mmCIF file of C-alpha atoms in Angstrom:
data_model
loop_
_atom_site.group_PDB
_atom_site.id
_atom_site.type_symbol
_atom_site.label_atom_id
_atom_site.label_comp_id
_atom_site.label_asym_id
_atom_site.label_seq_id
_atom_site.Cartn_x
_atom_site.Cartn_y
_atom_site.Cartn_z
ATOM 1 C CA UNK A 1 -31.869 -9.274 -31.942
ATOM 2 C CA UNK A 2 -31.821 -12.741 -32.689
ATOM 3 C CA UNK A 3 -31.543 -15.109 -30.021
ATOM 4 C CA UNK A 4 -28.298 -17.158 -29.033
ATOM 5 C CA UNK A 5 -28.051 -20.355 -29.845
ATOM 6 C CA UNK A 6 -28.152 -22.829 -27.145
ATOM 7 C CA UNK A 7 -24.569 -24.661 -26.705
ATOM 8 C CA UNK A 8 -26.387 -27.760 -26.078
ATOM 9 C CA UNK A 9 -28.593 -27.944 -28.998
ATOM 10 C CA UNK A 10 -25.350 -29.728 -30.660
ATOM 11 C CA UNK A 11 -25.772 -32.917 -28.643
ATOM 12 C CA UNK A 12 -27.284 -35.717 -31.012
ATOM 13 C CA UNK A 13 -30.546 -37.306 -30.067
ATOM 14 C CA UNK A 14 -31.016 -35.386 -27.097
ATOM 15 C CA UNK A 15 -33.547 -32.826 -26.514
ATOM 16 C CA UNK A 16 -32.585 -30.237 -23.120
ATOM 17 C CA UNK A 17 -35.812 -29.573 -21.142
ATOM 18 C CA UNK A 18 -35.648 -26.133 -20.602
ATOM 19 C CA UNK A 19 -37.900 -23.179 -20.077
ATOM 20 C CA UNK A 20 -39.027 -23.053 -23.601
ATOM 21 C CA UNK A 21 -39.275 -26.717 -23.833
ATOM 22 C CA UNK A 22 -41.456 -26.470 -20.442
ATOM 23 C CA UNK A 23 -43.711 -23.648 -21.726
ATOM 24 C CA UNK A 24 -44.316 -25.635 -24.911
ATOM 25 C CA UNK A 25 -45.127 -28.668 -23.120
ATOM 26 C CA UNK A 26 -46.856 -27.585 -20.337
ATOM 27 C CA UNK A 27 -50.478 -29.576 -21.429
ATOM 28 C CA UNK A 28 -48.322 -32.760 -22.421
ATOM 29 C CA UNK A 29 -46.576 -32.422 -18.730
ATOM 30 C CA UNK A 30 -49.523 -31.825 -16.607
ATOM 31 C CA UNK A 31 -51.452 -34.196 -18.385
ATOM 32 C CA UNK A 32 -48.899 -36.893 -17.662
ATOM 33 C CA UNK A 33 -48.874 -35.509 -14.292
ATOM 34 C CA UNK A 34 -52.706 -36.367 -13.548
ATOM 35 C CA UNK A 35 -51.651 -40.104 -14.353
ATOM 36 C CA UNK A 36 -50.103 -39.906 -11.030
ATOM 37 C CA UNK A 37 -53.490 -40.871 -9.681
ATOM 38 C CA UNK A 38 -54.752 -44.392 -10.385
ATOM 39 C CA UNK A 39 -58.445 -43.040 -10.553
ATOM 40 C CA UNK A 40 -56.993 -41.101 -13.547
ATOM 41 C CA UNK A 41 -55.150 -43.909 -14.841
ATOM 42 C CA UNK A 42 -58.698 -45.685 -15.245
ATOM 43 C CA UNK A 43 -60.243 -42.892 -16.653
ATOM 44 C CA UNK A 44 -57.581 -42.004 -19.376
ATOM 45 C CA UNK A 45 -57.434 -45.690 -20.695
ATOM 46 C CA UNK A 46 -61.267 -45.649 -20.636
ATOM 47 C CA UNK A 47 -61.087 -42.756 -23.103
ATOM 48 C CA UNK A 48 -58.297 -41.650 -23.820
ATOM 49 C CA UNK A 49 -58.718 -38.844 -26.414
ATOM 50 C CA UNK A 50 -62.121 -37.472 -24.183
ATOM 51 C CA UNK A 51 -59.540 -37.465 -21.328
ATOM 52 C CA UNK A 52 -56.946 -35.288 -23.529
ATOM 53 C CA UNK A 53 -59.462 -32.775 -24.075
ATOM 54 C CA UNK A 54 -58.942 -31.062 -20.568
ATOM 55 C CA UNK A 55 -55.403 -30.127 -21.181
ATOM 56 C CA UNK A 56 -55.221 -27.801 -24.264
ATOM 57 C CA UNK A 57 -53.078 -29.521 -26.174
ATOM 58 C CA UNK A 58 -52.038 -28.654 -29.942
ATOM 59 C CA UNK A 59 -53.491 -31.487 -32.550
ATOM 60 C CA UNK A 60 -49.908 -32.563 -33.115
ATOM 61 C CA UNK A 61 -49.477 -33.159 -29.202
ATOM 62 C CA UNK A 62 -52.692 -34.953 -28.634
ATOM 63 C CA UNK A 63 -51.728 -37.370 -31.760
ATOM 64 C CA UNK A 64 -48.033 -38.103 -30.238
ATOM 65 C CA UNK A 65 -49.685 -39.262 -26.892
ATOM 66 C CA UNK A 66 -52.716 -41.202 -28.389
ATOM 67 C CA UNK A 67 -49.975 -42.774 -30.969
ATOM 68 C CA UNK A 68 -47.226 -43.437 -27.756
ATOM 69 C CA UNK A 69 -44.702 -41.113 -30.339
ATOM 70 C CA UNK A 70 -42.465 -40.916 -27.101
ATOM 71 C CA UNK A 71 -39.631 -38.973 -28.926
ATOM 72 C CA UNK A 72 -42.491 -36.698 -30.632
ATOM 73 C CA UNK A 73 -43.473 -36.149 -27.218
ATOM 74 C CA UNK A 74 -40.305 -34.625 -26.313
ATOM 75 C CA UNK A 75 -40.079 -32.501 -29.376
ATOM 76 C CA UNK A 76 -43.161 -31.269 -28.449
ATOM 77 C CA UNK A 77 -42.146 -29.946 -25.042
ATOM 78 C CA UNK A 78 -42.602 -33.041 -23.013
ATOM 79 C CA UNK A 79 -40.292 -34.531 -20.524
ATOM 80 C CA UNK A 80 -39.220 -37.903 -19.936
ATOM 81 C CA UNK A 81 -40.103 -37.857 -16.435
ATOM 82 C CA UNK A 82 -43.577 -36.866 -17.203
ATOM 83 C CA UNK A 83 -43.906 -38.895 -20.196
ATOM 84 C CA UNK A 84 -42.481 -41.835 -18.416
ATOM 85 C CA UNK A 85 -45.962 -41.873 -16.234
ATOM 86 C CA UNK A 86 -48.133 -42.484 -19.638
ATOM 87 C CA UNK A 87 -45.301 -45.286 -19.860
ATOM 88 C CA UNK A 88 -46.035 -46.536 -16.248
ATOM 89 C CA UNK A 89 -49.973 -46.318 -17.171
ATOM 90 C CA UNK A 90 -49.370 -48.533 -20.073
ATOM 91 C CA UNK A 91 -47.238 -51.175 -17.934
ATOM 92 C CA UNK A 92 -43.952 -50.075 -19.445
ATOM 93 C CA UNK A 93 -40.535 -49.294 -16.712
ATOM 94 C CA UNK A 94 -38.206 -46.661 -17.703
ATOM 95 C CA UNK A 95 -35.871 -49.169 -19.640
ATOM 96 C CA UNK A 96 -38.904 -50.003 -21.955
ATOM 97 C CA UNK A 97 -39.902 -46.471 -22.794
ATOM 98 C CA UNK A 98 -36.029 -45.620 -23.561
ATOM 99 C CA UNK A 99 -35.578 -48.673 -25.845
ATOM 100 C CA UNK A 100 -38.523 -47.487 -28.125
ATOM 101 C CA UNK A 101 -37.155 -44.154 -28.017
ATOM 102 C CA UNK A 102 -33.697 -45.394 -29.574
ATOM 103 C CA UNK A 103 -35.580 -47.845 -32.473
ATOM 104 C CA UNK A 104 -34.195 -50.733 -30.900
ATOM 105 C CA UNK A 105 -36.060 -53.814 -29.678
ATOM 106 C CA UNK A 106 -36.559 -54.088 -25.999
ATOM 107 C CA UNK A 107 -34.277 -56.633 -26.261
ATOM 108 C CA UNK A 108 -31.656 -55.291 -28.368
ATOM 109 C CA UNK A 109 -31.673 -52.266 -25.939
ATOM 110 C CA UNK A 110 -31.112 -54.318 -22.828
ATOM 111 C CA UNK A 111 -28.398 -56.251 -24.311
ATOM 112 C CA UNK A 112 -26.752 -53.120 -25.070
ATOM 113 C CA UNK A 113 -27.048 -52.013 -21.633
ATOM 114 C CA UNK A 114 -25.809 -55.280 -20.128
ATOM 115 C CA UNK A 115 -22.698 -54.963 -22.341
ATOM 116 C CA UNK A 116 -21.761 -51.620 -20.744
ATOM 117 C CA UNK A 117 -24.086 -49.145 -22.383
ATOM 118 C CA UNK A 118 -23.944 -46.838 -25.491
ATOM 119 C CA UNK A 119 -20.234 -45.167 -25.526
ATOM 120 C CA UNK A 120 -19.765 -41.653 -25.909
ATOM 121 C CA UNK A 121 -17.152 -41.977 -28.829
ATOM 122 C CA UNK A 122 -19.056 -41.097 -31.736
ATOM 123 C CA UNK A 123 -22.218 -39.882 -29.928
ATOM 124 C CA UNK A 124 -20.722 -36.228 -28.430
ATOM 125 C CA UNK A 125 -22.139 -34.168 -30.949
ATOM 126 C CA UNK A 126 -24.576 -33.700 -33.934
ATOM 127 C CA UNK A 127 -21.920 -33.844 -36.637
ATOM 128 C CA UNK A 128 -20.894 -36.598 -35.681
ATOM 129 C CA UNK A 129 -24.144 -38.571 -36.471
ATOM 130 C CA UNK A 130 -24.300 -36.519 -39.616
ATOM 131 C CA UNK A 131 -21.106 -38.075 -40.575
ATOM 132 C CA UNK A 132 -22.091 -41.588 -39.150
ATOM 133 C CA UNK A 133 -25.070 -41.334 -41.549
ATOM 134 C CA UNK A 134 -23.453 -40.272 -44.245
ATOM 135 C CA UNK B 1 -23.476 -29.789 18.991
ATOM 136 C CA UNK B 2 -24.596 -31.685 15.753
ATOM 137 C CA UNK B 3 -22.146 -32.983 13.614
ATOM 138 C CA UNK B 4 -21.672 -34.317 9.817
ATOM 139 C CA UNK B 5 -19.958 -37.489 10.487
ATOM 140 C CA UNK B 6 -19.883 -38.816 6.785
ATOM 141 C CA UNK B 7 -21.205 -38.318 3.424
ATOM 142 C CA UNK B 8 -22.832 -41.220 1.312
ATOM 143 C CA UNK B 9 -22.920 -40.616 -2.619
ATOM 144 C CA UNK B 10 -25.019 -42.929 -4.568
ATOM 145 C CA UNK B 11 -27.305 -43.680 -7.501
ATOM 146 C CA UNK B 12 -30.999 -43.775 -7.118
ATOM 147 C CA UNK B 13 -32.231 -45.941 -9.917
ATOM 148 C CA UNK B 14 -36.011 -46.674 -9.566
ATOM 149 C CA UNK B 15 -35.501 -50.249 -10.938
ATOM 150 C CA UNK B 16 -33.365 -50.944 -8.279
ATOM 151 C CA UNK B 17 -36.555 -50.480 -5.994
ATOM 152 C CA UNK B 18 -38.915 -52.101 -7.795
ATOM 153 C CA UNK B 19 -36.324 -54.899 -7.792
ATOM 154 C CA UNK B 20 -36.042 -54.817 -3.884
ATOM 155 C CA UNK B 21 -39.624 -54.274 -3.704
ATOM 156 C CA UNK B 22 -40.865 -57.446 -6.136
ATOM 157 C CA UNK B 23 -37.973 -59.635 -4.382
ATOM 158 C CA UNK B 24 -35.542 -59.873 -7.243
ATOM 159 C CA UNK B 25 -32.403 -59.196 -5.132
ATOM 160 C CA UNK B 26 -31.245 -62.881 -5.371
ATOM 161 C CA UNK B 27 -31.410 -62.854 -9.100
ATOM 162 C CA UNK B 28 -27.636 -62.453 -10.872
ATOM 163 C CA UNK B 29 -28.510 -59.203 -12.725
ATOM 164 C CA UNK B 30 -29.666 -57.481 -9.176
ATOM 165 C CA UNK B 31 -27.029 -59.316 -7.087
ATOM 166 C CA UNK B 32 -24.377 -57.573 -8.817
ATOM 167 C CA UNK B 33 -25.804 -54.352 -7.906
ATOM 168 C CA UNK B 34 -27.147 -55.056 -4.395
ATOM 169 C CA UNK B 35 -24.103 -56.984 -3.532
ATOM 170 C CA UNK B 36 -21.964 -53.929 -3.550
ATOM 171 C CA UNK B 37 -24.018 -52.485 -0.754
ATOM 172 C CA UNK B 38 -23.811 -55.090 1.522
ATOM 173 C CA UNK B 39 -20.572 -53.200 3.191
ATOM 174 C CA UNK B 40 -22.358 -50.294 3.296
ATOM 175 C CA UNK B 41 -24.866 -51.453 5.212
ATOM 176 C CA UNK B 42 -22.815 -52.766 7.947
ATOM 177 C CA UNK B 43 -21.097 -49.366 7.966
ATOM 178 C CA UNK B 44 -24.231 -47.508 8.833
ATOM 179 C CA UNK B 45 -25.333 -49.764 11.185
ATOM 180 C CA UNK B 46 -22.552 -48.952 12.988
ATOM 181 C CA UNK B 47 -21.953 -45.338 12.345
ATOM 182 C CA UNK B 48 -26.014 -45.156 13.542
ATOM 183 C CA UNK B 49 -26.850 -41.439 12.549
ATOM 184 C CA UNK B 50 -29.500 -39.958 14.180
ATOM 185 C CA UNK B 51 -30.438 -37.816 11.028
ATOM 186 C CA UNK B 52 -29.511 -38.184 7.227
ATOM 187 C CA UNK B 53 -29.819 -34.962 5.219
ATOM 188 C CA UNK B 54 -30.598 -36.626 1.896
ATOM 189 C CA UNK B 55 -29.778 -34.425 -1.469
ATOM 190 C CA UNK B 56 -32.284 -35.704 -4.214
ATOM 191 C CA UNK B 57 -33.986 -34.965 -6.932
ATOM 192 C CA UNK B 58 -37.849 -34.902 -7.489
ATOM 193 C CA UNK B 59 -38.965 -36.545 -10.853
ATOM 194 C CA UNK B 60 -42.123 -34.678 -11.624
ATOM 195 C CA UNK B 61 -43.854 -36.167 -8.418
ATOM 196 C CA UNK B 62 -44.182 -33.317 -6.123
ATOM 197 C CA UNK B 63 -43.482 -30.612 -8.451
ATOM 198 C CA UNK B 64 -45.223 -30.556 -11.648
ATOM 199 C CA UNK B 65 -43.900 -27.748 -13.996
ATOM 200 C CA UNK B 66 -46.323 -25.118 -12.413
ATOM 201 C CA UNK B 67 -43.442 -24.630 -9.846
ATOM 202 C CA UNK B 68 -40.071 -25.942 -10.192
ATOM 203 C CA UNK B 69 -37.598 -24.622 -7.225
ATOM 204 C CA UNK B 70 -34.117 -25.108 -7.434
ATOM 205 C CA UNK B 71 -33.616 -26.083 -3.872
ATOM 206 C CA UNK B 72 -36.202 -27.138 -1.711
ATOM 207 C CA UNK B 73 -35.688 -28.197 2.187
ATOM 208 C CA UNK B 74 -38.292 -30.290 3.714
ATOM 209 C CA UNK B 75 -39.116 -28.786 6.994
ATOM 210 C CA UNK B 76 -42.065 -31.006 7.682
ATOM 211 C CA UNK B 77 -42.639 -33.901 10.235
ATOM 212 C CA UNK B 78 -43.489 -36.672 7.851
ATOM 213 C CA UNK B 79 -43.288 -37.412 3.992
ATOM 214 C CA UNK B 80 -45.303 -40.155 2.351
ATOM 215 C CA UNK B 81 -43.710 -42.276 -0.216
ATOM 216 C CA UNK B 82 -45.157 -41.060 -3.720
ATOM 217 C CA UNK B 83 -46.893 -42.704 -6.074
ATOM 218 C CA UNK B 84 -45.098 -42.268 -9.166
ATOM 219 C CA UNK B 85 -47.571 -44.159 -11.631
ATOM 220 C CA UNK B 86 -46.729 -47.848 -10.614
ATOM 221 C CA UNK B 87 -48.475 -47.321 -7.107
ATOM 222 C CA UNK B 88 -46.459 -46.022 -4.088
ATOM 223 C CA UNK B 89 -43.381 -48.409 -3.007
ATOM 224 C CA UNK B 90 -44.415 -50.168 -0.069
ATOM 225 C CA UNK B 91 -41.682 -48.627 2.171
ATOM 226 C CA UNK B 92 -42.085 -46.784 5.636
ATOM 227 C CA UNK B 93 -43.190 -43.564 5.928
ATOM 228 C CA UNK B 94 -40.312 -41.059 6.230
ATOM 229 C CA UNK B 95 -39.926 -39.142 9.501
ATOM 230 C CA UNK B 96 -38.244 -35.374 9.408
ATOM 231 C CA UNK B 97 -36.286 -33.637 11.740
ATOM 232 C CA UNK B 98 -38.394 -30.411 11.295
ATOM 233 C CA UNK B 99 -36.299 -28.793 14.353
ATOM 234 C CA UNK B 100 -33.126 -29.082 12.678
ATOM 235 C CA UNK B 101 -34.348 -28.589 9.162
ATOM 236 C CA UNK B 102 -35.862 -25.249 10.147
ATOM 237 C CA UNK B 103 -32.575 -24.119 11.758
ATOM 238 C CA UNK B 104 -30.492 -24.961 8.759
ATOM 239 C CA UNK B 105 -33.163 -23.157 6.399
ATOM 240 C CA UNK B 106 -32.482 -20.040 8.452
ATOM 241 C CA UNK B 107 -28.828 -20.715 8.239
ATOM 242 C CA UNK B 108 -28.500 -21.109 4.965
ATOM 243 C CA UNK B 109 -30.911 -18.634 3.701
ATOM 244 C CA UNK B 110 -29.358 -15.795 5.787
ATOM 245 C CA UNK B 111 -25.732 -17.120 4.378
ATOM 246 C CA UNK B 112 -27.529 -16.277 1.066
ATOM 247 C CA UNK B 113 -28.887 -19.443 -0.226
ATOM 248 C CA UNK B 114 -31.982 -18.568 -1.193
ATOM 249 C CA UNK B 115 -34.171 -22.285 -0.549
ATOM 250 C CA UNK B 116 -37.764 -23.024 -0.830
ATOM 251 C CA UNK B 117 -39.485 -24.261 2.384
ATOM 252 C CA UNK B 118 -41.124 -27.363 1.921
ATOM 253 C CA UNK B 119 -44.154 -28.190 4.614
ATOM 254 C CA UNK B 120 -45.744 -31.054 2.606
ATOM 255 C CA UNK B 121 -43.757 -33.068 -0.162
ATOM 256 C CA UNK B 122 -44.837 -37.008 -0.986
ATOM 257 C CA UNK B 123 -41.189 -38.576 -1.531
ATOM 258 C CA UNK B 124 -40.496 -40.508 -4.671
ATOM 259 C CA UNK B 125 -37.599 -42.853 -5.406
ATOM 260 C CA UNK B 126 -34.745 -40.020 -5.534
ATOM 261 C CA UNK B 127 -35.304 -40.509 -1.773
ATOM 262 C CA UNK B 128 -36.169 -43.887 -0.962
ATOM 263 C CA UNK B 129 -33.884 -45.726 -2.979
ATOM 264 C CA UNK B 130 -31.034 -44.643 -1.327
ATOM 265 C CA UNK B 131 -32.833 -45.017 1.940
ATOM 266 C CA UNK B 132 -33.477 -48.861 0.937
ATOM 267 C CA UNK B 133 -29.633 -49.658 -0.529
ATOM 268 C CA UNK B 134 -28.511 -48.183 2.866
ATOM 269 C CA UNK B 135 -30.894 -49.094 5.388
ATOM 270 C CA UNK B 136 -32.311 -52.650 3.887
ATOM 271 C CA UNK B 137 -36.046 -53.342 4.382
ATOM 272 C CA UNK B 138 -36.699 -52.234 7.904
ATOM 273 C CA UNK B 139 -40.400 -52.077 9.219
ATOM 274 C CA UNK B 140 -39.214 -47.999 10.272
ATOM 275 C CA UNK B 141 -36.218 -46.457 8.781
ATOM 276 C CA UNK B 142 -34.216 -46.064 11.678
ATOM 277 C CA UNK B 143 -33.060 -42.650 11.784
ATOM 278 C CA UNK B 144 -34.861 -38.792 10.697
ATOM 279 C CA UNK B 145 -34.472 -37.831 7.410
ATOM 280 C CA UNK B 146 -34.092 -34.216 6.118
ATOM 281 C CA UNK B 147 -34.960 -34.305 2.164
ATOM 282 C CA UNK B 148 -33.436 -31.543 0.027
ATOM 283 C CA UNK B 149 -34.567 -31.632 -3.590
ATOM 284 C CA UNK B 150 -32.743 -29.906 -5.863
ATOM 285 C CA UNK B 151 -34.057 -29.523 -9.728
ATOM 286 C CA UNK B 152 -32.084 -31.013 -12.167
ATOM 287 C CA UNK B 153 -34.987 -31.856 -14.341
ATOM 288 C CA UNK B 154 -35.615 -28.555 -15.878
ATOM 289 C CA UNK B 155 -32.341 -27.090 -17.256
ATOM 290 C CA UNK B 156 -30.432 -25.548 -16.115
ATOM 291 C CA UNK B 157 -29.871 -26.907 -12.697
ATOM 292 C CA UNK B 158 -27.753 -25.566 -10.234
ATOM 293 C CA UNK B 159 -24.069 -25.257 -10.882
ATOM 294 C CA UNK B 160 -21.996 -27.765 -9.480
ATOM 295 C CA UNK B 161 -19.981 -24.835 -7.511
ATOM 296 C CA UNK B 162 -23.443 -23.884 -6.250
ATOM 297 C CA UNK B 163 -23.763 -27.252 -5.046
ATOM 298 C CA UNK B 164 -20.724 -27.487 -3.178
ATOM 299 C CA UNK B 165 -21.150 -24.504 -1.326
ATOM 300 C CA UNK B 166 -24.487 -24.786 -0.173
ATOM 301 C CA UNK B 167 -22.811 -27.662 1.167
ATOM 302 C CA UNK B 168 -20.486 -25.962 3.013
ATOM 303 C CA UNK B 169 -23.523 -23.585 4.332
ATOM 304 C CA UNK B 170 -25.000 -26.756 5.204
ATOM 305 C CA UNK B 171 -22.243 -27.903 7.525
ATOM 306 C CA UNK B 172 -22.048 -24.703 8.964
ATOM 307 C CA UNK B 173 -25.685 -24.462 9.916
ATOM 308 C CA UNK B 174 -25.403 -28.159 11.169
ATOM 309 C CA UNK B 175 -22.764 -27.452 13.373
ATOM 310 C CA UNK B 176 -24.191 -24.573 15.108
ATOM 311 C CA UNK B 177 -27.240 -26.729 16.531
ATOM 312 C CA UNK B 178 -26.877 -27.198 19.968
ATOM 313 C CA UNK B 179 -28.423 -31.045 20.481
ATOM 314 C CA UNK B 180 -25.922 -33.880 19.976
ATOM 315 C CA UNK B 181 -26.555 -35.257 16.689
ATOM 316 C CA UNK B 182 -24.796 -37.699 14.387
ATOM 317 C CA UNK B 183 -25.704 -36.375 10.988
ATOM 318 C CA UNK B 184 -24.788 -38.062 7.326
ATOM 319 C CA UNK B 185 -25.194 -36.482 4.305
ATOM 320 C CA UNK B 186 -26.259 -38.155 1.339
ATOM 321 C CA UNK B 187 -25.569 -37.364 -2.393
ATOM 322 C CA UNK B 188 -27.873 -39.284 -4.830
ATOM 323 C CA UNK B 189 -28.610 -39.652 -8.405
ATOM 324 C CA UNK B 190 -26.281 -40.333 -11.606
ATOM 325 C CA UNK B 191 -24.037 -41.542 -12.538
ATOM 326 C CA UNK B 192 -23.833 -41.481 -16.272
ATOM 327 C CA UNK B 193 -27.188 -42.314 -17.788
ATOM 328 C CA UNK B 194 -29.342 -40.903 -20.761
ATOM 329 C CA UNK B 195 -33.088 -42.247 -20.686
ATOM 330 C CA UNK B 196 -34.702 -39.819 -23.250
ATOM 331 C CA UNK B 197 -34.412 -39.448 -27.001
ATOM 332 C CA UNK B 198 -32.424 -41.634 -29.623
ATOM 333 C CA UNK B 199 -28.985 -41.476 -27.668
ATOM 334 C CA UNK B 200 -30.696 -42.987 -24.523
ATOM 335 C CA UNK B 201 -28.522 -45.922 -23.144
ATOM 336 C CA UNK B 202 -25.417 -43.651 -22.739
ATOM 337 C CA UNK B 203 -22.758 -45.081 -20.053
ATOM 338 C CA UNK B 204 -19.319 -43.152 -19.747
ATOM 339 C CA UNK B 205 -17.396 -45.374 -17.215
ATOM 340 C CA UNK B 206 -14.313 -43.285 -17.751
ATOM 341 C CA UNK B 207 -16.070 -39.943 -16.743
ATOM 342 C CA UNK B 208 -17.714 -41.817 -14.071
ATOM 343 C CA UNK B 209 -14.752 -43.069 -12.228
ATOM 344 C CA UNK B 210 -12.713 -40.029 -12.514
ATOM 345 C CA UNK B 211 -15.885 -37.912 -10.907
ATOM 346 C CA UNK B 212 -15.590 -40.656 -8.142
ATOM 347 C CA UNK B 213 -11.751 -40.174 -8.138
ATOM 348 C CA UNK B 214 -12.266 -36.430 -8.097
ATOM 349 C CA UNK B 215 -14.758 -36.489 -5.371
ATOM 350 C CA UNK B 216 -12.218 -38.514 -3.242
ATOM 351 C CA UNK B 217 -8.946 -36.878 -3.792
ATOM 352 C CA UNK B 218 -9.770 -33.259 -5.503
ATOM 353 C CA UNK B 219 -13.020 -31.875 -5.287
ATOM 354 C CA UNK B 220 -12.124 -28.724 -6.963
ATOM 355 C CA UNK B 221 -12.118 -30.783 -10.323
ATOM 356 C CA UNK B 222 -15.720 -32.176 -9.924
ATOM 357 C CA UNK B 223 -17.047 -28.514 -9.155
ATOM 358 C CA UNK B 224 -15.497 -27.096 -12.024
ATOM 359 C CA UNK B 225 -17.068 -29.331 -14.404
ATOM 360 C CA UNK B 226 -19.752 -27.558 -16.551
ATOM 361 C CA UNK B 227 -23.436 -28.335 -17.431
ATOM 362 C CA UNK B 228 -22.524 -29.079 -21.225
ATOM 363 C CA UNK B 229 -19.731 -31.225 -20.414
ATOM 364 C CA UNK B 230 -22.129 -33.372 -17.866
ATOM 365 C CA UNK B 231 -24.780 -33.937 -20.672
ATOM 366 C CA UNK B 232 -22.166 -34.420 -23.623
ATOM 367 C CA UNK B 233 -19.951 -36.687 -21.723
ATOM 368 C CA UNK B 234 -22.393 -38.551 -18.917
ATOM 369 C CA UNK B 235 -25.686 -38.467 -20.581
ATOM 370 C CA UNK B 236 -28.993 -35.558 -20.265
ATOM 371 C CA UNK B 237 -29.459 -36.965 -16.892
ATOM 372 C CA UNK B 238 -26.096 -37.433 -15.773
ATOM 373 C CA UNK B 239 -26.130 -34.128 -14.761
ATOM 374 C CA UNK B 240 -27.991 -35.549 -11.495
ATOM 375 C CA UNK B 241 -24.080 -35.554 -10.525
ATOM 376 C CA UNK B 242 -24.304 -32.301 -9.228
ATOM 377 C CA UNK B 243 -26.442 -33.240 -6.214
ATOM 378 C CA UNK B 244 -23.101 -35.481 -5.002
ATOM 379 C CA UNK B 245 -21.370 -31.900 -4.919
ATOM 380 C CA UNK B 246 -23.765 -30.573 -2.046
ATOM 381 C CA UNK B 247 -22.899 -33.834 0.223
ATOM 382 C CA UNK B 248 -19.257 -33.543 -0.351
ATOM 383 C CA UNK B 249 -19.268 -29.998 0.270
ATOM 384 C CA UNK B 250 -20.231 -30.372 3.946
ATOM 385 C CA UNK B 251 -17.270 -32.350 4.383
ATOM 386 C CA UNK B 252 -13.552 -31.471 4.919
ATOM 387 C CA UNK B 253 -11.604 -30.929 1.465
ATOM 388 C CA UNK B 254 -9.048 -33.764 3.033
ATOM 389 C CA UNK B 255 -11.513 -37.021 3.279
ATOM 390 C CA UNK B 256 -10.849 -40.656 3.700
ATOM 391 C CA UNK B 257 -12.489 -42.894 1.220
ATOM 392 C CA UNK B 258 -14.081 -45.711 3.472
ATOM 393 C CA UNK B 259 -16.014 -47.555 0.489
ATOM 394 C CA UNK B 260 -16.387 -47.316 -3.575
ATOM 395 C CA UNK B 261 -18.606 -49.417 -5.599
ATOM 396 C CA UNK B 262 -19.389 -48.929 -9.728
ATOM 397 C CA UNK B 263 -21.142 -51.361 -11.695
ATOM 398 C CA UNK B 264 -23.108 -51.001 -15.011
ATOM 399 C CA UNK B 265 -26.072 -51.227 -15.706
ATOM 400 C CA UNK B 266 -28.696 -50.984 -13.218
ATOM 401 C CA UNK B 267 -31.789 -50.532 -16.022
ATOM 402 C CA UNK B 268 -30.551 -47.805 -18.137
ATOM 403 C CA UNK B 269 -28.030 -46.233 -15.766
ATOM 404 C CA UNK B 270 -24.261 -46.630 -14.167
ATOM 405 C CA UNK B 271 -24.391 -47.234 -10.680
ATOM 406 C CA UNK B 272 -21.994 -45.266 -8.499
ATOM 407 C CA UNK B 273 -21.399 -45.388 -4.756
ATOM 408 C CA UNK B 274 -19.098 -43.418 -2.496
ATOM 409 C CA UNK B 275 -18.558 -43.246 1.303
ATOM 410 C CA UNK B 276 -16.503 -40.666 2.589
ATOM 411 C CA UNK B 277 -15.534 -39.459 6.137
ATOM 412 C CA UNK B 278 -13.242 -36.443 7.113
ATOM 413 C CA UNK B 279 -9.688 -37.433 7.757
ATOM 414 C CA UNK B 280 -9.825 -34.733 10.510
ATOM 415 C CA UNK B 281 -12.662 -37.003 12.545
#
């Protein structure tokens, strides 16, 4: 039997962190969790690729982490509350990490938020984004 | 007899804690946020709760992806403010009320809400930012705190209806505790926000204001909101608002709105705040 489609897959620009994603991204998220300890942050910064070897990551996951591909990490099973700890290790706030995921500069993103944020109009479903992008 | 005297709903944006801890409260950007809590601080100083039950979510701090409890009640004597990657917030240790917490756990589990019991948990901004907003920067928090962590990180969180009914069960539990205690219940998180992916930055003030109205006058309307609607309309992380329904469920259906505040943004998030007291009180 085919797996039922998830209704939230229609929300554009959004990866919902469910049990499937959490299984896929277990290594990414547990790596990020380790960064809650100051000594681990130091060890990671000293040798990023070496540090990651302990987390049983796929080559794509390792690559996404090393390149700070924030959207890539989410697609590969990471969750923002975990990956933001990597952001914290890099000295980034939640807002700075969020800006990077939208493709805007930090200033553009901060200005958008000050002006009331991204409107829900045109951002409810994938069909609206396809339409927008022609 | 212990009694829930009020509910306080508020966002728990981490940047609010950082602004407070780094002395930025007087900057215009932050003054706009903190100014909205001045009346609340005066109000709670008069109410003087003995215990606050704080419904919050852990943000991958105490719970990793090893174990994700849907509802986890803190029954410990104390909780240490967590290091979330930026170093721990310089706020007091949170003192629990283990006896009342154990009583609530026993009562609601026998009422068929299968809570997880937690005896050790570091608490992150989800719990400490609301305390800072309501109590400022004291040397010690002025009351005991019972944390109730709700999973809103790994989809699906409990439904709004489940949260609301848990609130009712918590009220029943509190009211069957023999000691005279004044209890305030906090619902935290939200309001509209999305901090992940290309749609990050989403804010929906119309949704938020309708949610605040519903909590004040027609809670069933908020209870009926489905997960997909929270995520689509209020952002992937806007689903945190189900936690407000636990607090609302612990109140009478008819309440008096004591105070409301709403501003956009704090960092990525719409800040909403509501104080309700029972109309019958």
